[in-house]
Short mmCIF file of C-alpha atoms in Angstrom, two decimals:
data_model
loop_
_atom_site.label_atom_id
_atom_site.label_comp_id
_atom_site.label_asym_id
_atom_site.label_seq_id
_atom_site.Cartn_x
_atom_site.Cartn_y
_atom_site.Cartn_z
CA UNK A 45 89.54 61.21 113.04
CA UNK A 46 92.45 62.21 110.76
CA UNK A 47 92.46 61.68 107.00
CA UNK A 48 94.98 59.18 107.40
CA UNK A 49 92.97 57.07 109.97
CA UNK A 50 89.94 57.35 107.63
CA UNK A 51 92.01 55.82 104.62
CA UNK A 52 93.61 53.11 106.40
CA UNK A 53 90.69 51.50 108.61
CA UNK A 54 88.64 50.20 105.27
CA UNK A 55 91.97 48.81 104.15
CA UNK A 56 92.54 47.21 107.70
CA UNK A 57 88.72 46.01 107.83
CA UNK A 58 89.23 44.31 104.15
CA UNK A 59 92.62 42.59 105.38
CA UNK A 60 90.74 41.53 108.66
CA UNK A 61 88.19 40.17 106.95
CA UNK A 62 90.20 38.44 104.54
CA UNK A 63 92.07 36.84 107.77
CA UNK A 64 88.86 35.76 109.44
CA UNK A 65 87.65 34.31 106.23
CA UNK A 66 90.92 31.72 106.14
CA UNK A 67 91.03 31.38 110.06
CA UNK A 68 87.45 30.50 110.58
CA UNK A 69 87.06 28.75 106.85
CA UNK A 70 83.85 31.16 106.57
CA UNK A 71 83.05 33.27 103.39
CA UNK A 72 84.23 36.66 103.19
CA UNK A 73 80.51 38.16 103.82
CA UNK A 74 80.42 35.98 106.69
CA UNK A 75 83.47 37.34 107.87
CA UNK A 76 82.19 41.13 107.26
CA UNK A 77 79.38 40.17 109.39
CA UNK A 78 81.55 38.97 112.26
CA UNK A 79 83.35 42.34 112.19
CA UNK A 80 80.30 44.65 111.91
CA UNK A 81 78.28 42.94 114.76
CA UNK A 82 81.16 42.70 117.26
CA UNK A 83 81.26 45.76 119.89
CA UNK A 84 85.17 45.77 118.85
CA UNK A 85 84.11 47.29 115.55
CA UNK A 86 83.05 50.52 116.96
CA UNK A 87 86.02 50.67 118.84
CA UNK A 88 88.16 50.94 115.70
CA UNK A 89 87.05 54.34 115.19
CA UNK A 90 88.02 55.45 118.57
CA UNK A 91 90.73 58.10 117.92
CA UNK A 92 92.22 57.67 121.21
CA UNK A 93 92.47 54.11 121.20
CA UNK A 94 94.40 54.06 117.80
CA UNK A 95 93.35 50.33 117.42
CA UNK A 96 94.26 50.64 113.86
CA UNK A 97 97.90 50.67 114.37
CA UNK A 98 97.41 46.86 115.38
CA UNK A 99 98.62 44.34 113.33
CA UNK A 100 95.89 41.90 111.41
CA UNK A 101 96.53 39.09 113.67
CA UNK A 102 96.32 40.99 116.82
CA UNK A 103 92.89 42.95 115.64
CA UNK A 104 91.44 39.19 115.00
CA UNK A 105 92.58 38.30 118.82
CA UNK A 106 90.94 41.44 120.35
CA UNK A 107 87.92 40.93 118.45
CA UNK A 108 87.97 37.33 119.49
CA UNK A 109 88.30 38.34 123.03
CA UNK A 110 85.60 40.97 123.16
CA UNK A 111 83.24 38.20 121.58
CA UNK A 112 84.34 35.53 124.14
CA UNK A 113 83.94 38.11 127.04
CA UNK A 114 80.57 39.20 125.94
CA UNK A 115 78.78 35.95 125.22
CA UNK A 116 76.69 34.33 127.46
CA UNK A 117 74.54 31.24 127.93
CA UNK A 118 70.94 31.61 127.39
CA UNK A 119 68.05 28.92 127.29
CA UNK A 120 66.50 27.43 124.24
CA UNK A 121 63.19 29.34 124.91
CA UNK A 122 64.96 32.51 125.05
CA UNK A 123 66.94 31.82 121.99
CA UNK A 124 64.01 30.96 120.30
CA UNK A 125 61.95 34.09 121.28
CA UNK A 126 65.27 36.20 120.47
CA UNK A 127 65.33 34.55 116.88
CA UNK A 128 61.15 34.86 116.65
CA UNK A 129 61.54 38.13 117.44
CA UNK A 130 64.33 39.04 114.77
CA UNK A 131 62.63 37.12 111.85
CA UNK A 132 59.16 39.15 112.66
CA UNK A 133 61.15 42.63 113.16
CA UNK A 134 62.68 41.92 109.47
CA UNK A 135 59.31 40.93 107.99
CA UNK A 136 57.46 44.04 109.50
CA UNK A 137 60.44 46.35 108.43
CA UNK A 138 61.31 44.86 105.09
CA UNK A 139 64.60 44.07 105.81
CA UNK A 140 66.90 40.90 105.71
CA UNK A 141 67.73 38.95 108.73
CA UNK A 142 71.19 39.88 108.53
CA UNK A 143 70.13 43.64 108.30
CA UNK A 144 68.08 43.44 111.57
CA UNK A 145 70.82 41.19 113.31
CA UNK A 146 73.36 43.93 112.64
CA UNK A 147 70.96 46.47 113.99
CA UNK A 148 69.96 44.21 116.99
CA UNK A 149 73.79 43.85 117.80
CA UNK A 150 74.64 47.60 117.07
CA UNK A 151 71.78 48.80 119.47
CA UNK A 152 71.82 46.00 122.20
CA UNK A 153 68.49 44.88 121.24
CA UNK A 154 69.49 41.37 121.83
CA UNK A 155 70.67 41.90 125.40
CA UNK A 156 67.61 43.55 126.10
CA UNK A 157 65.27 41.23 124.50
CA UNK A 158 67.11 38.53 126.81
CA UNK A 159 67.17 40.55 129.80
CA UNK A 160 63.24 40.99 129.72
CA UNK A 161 62.20 37.66 128.20
CA UNK A 162 60.14 37.29 131.32
CA UNK A 163 57.57 39.97 130.54
CA UNK A 164 58.32 40.06 126.78
CA UNK A 165 57.87 36.62 125.61
CA UNK A 166 54.01 36.95 127.43
CA UNK A 167 53.24 39.81 124.96
CA UNK A 168 51.80 40.03 121.22
CA UNK A 169 54.30 40.22 118.36
CA UNK A 170 52.90 43.84 117.82
CA UNK A 171 53.58 44.90 121.20
CA UNK A 172 57.23 43.29 121.13
CA UNK A 173 58.07 44.84 117.81
CA UNK A 174 56.72 48.30 119.10
CA UNK A 175 58.81 47.72 122.39
CA UNK A 176 62.12 46.87 120.14
CA UNK A 177 61.47 50.34 118.13
CA UNK A 178 60.95 52.19 121.14
CA UNK A 179 64.40 50.90 122.49
CA UNK A 180 66.45 51.60 119.44
CA UNK A 181 65.02 55.05 119.34
CA UNK A 182 66.42 55.72 122.82
CA UNK A 183 69.67 54.25 122.06
CA UNK A 184 69.81 56.39 118.91
CA UNK A 185 69.29 59.45 121.07
CA UNK A 186 72.22 58.70 123.36
#
């Protein structure tokens, strides 16, 4: 990535957060979380795609499109298991729930937990935390 892109992306992200904050009527901090947990965020740094050329409004539309495509319906039991695991992981690792949410989104742990719910929800908390750690380590090596 060139120097120009490295300098412009933080500004683009700041403006996008302001736009999202106004559009969704949420705080700037919540808007940043919205950006950072969206798969589109990683695509901003793809040199070939040149997403940073887009206007703030166009970037917002892309973020929404990705978010809408990748969201899926889960059962209440799966959601409760997911949030339980997220909170237990945060407590175990000395992190905030928000930090763990971002970590889970970054490495696809949310999909892993839901996809393997049938097996994982029958296991103890320590086992599930260990499995999440192993899953994250494998994803980091890619």
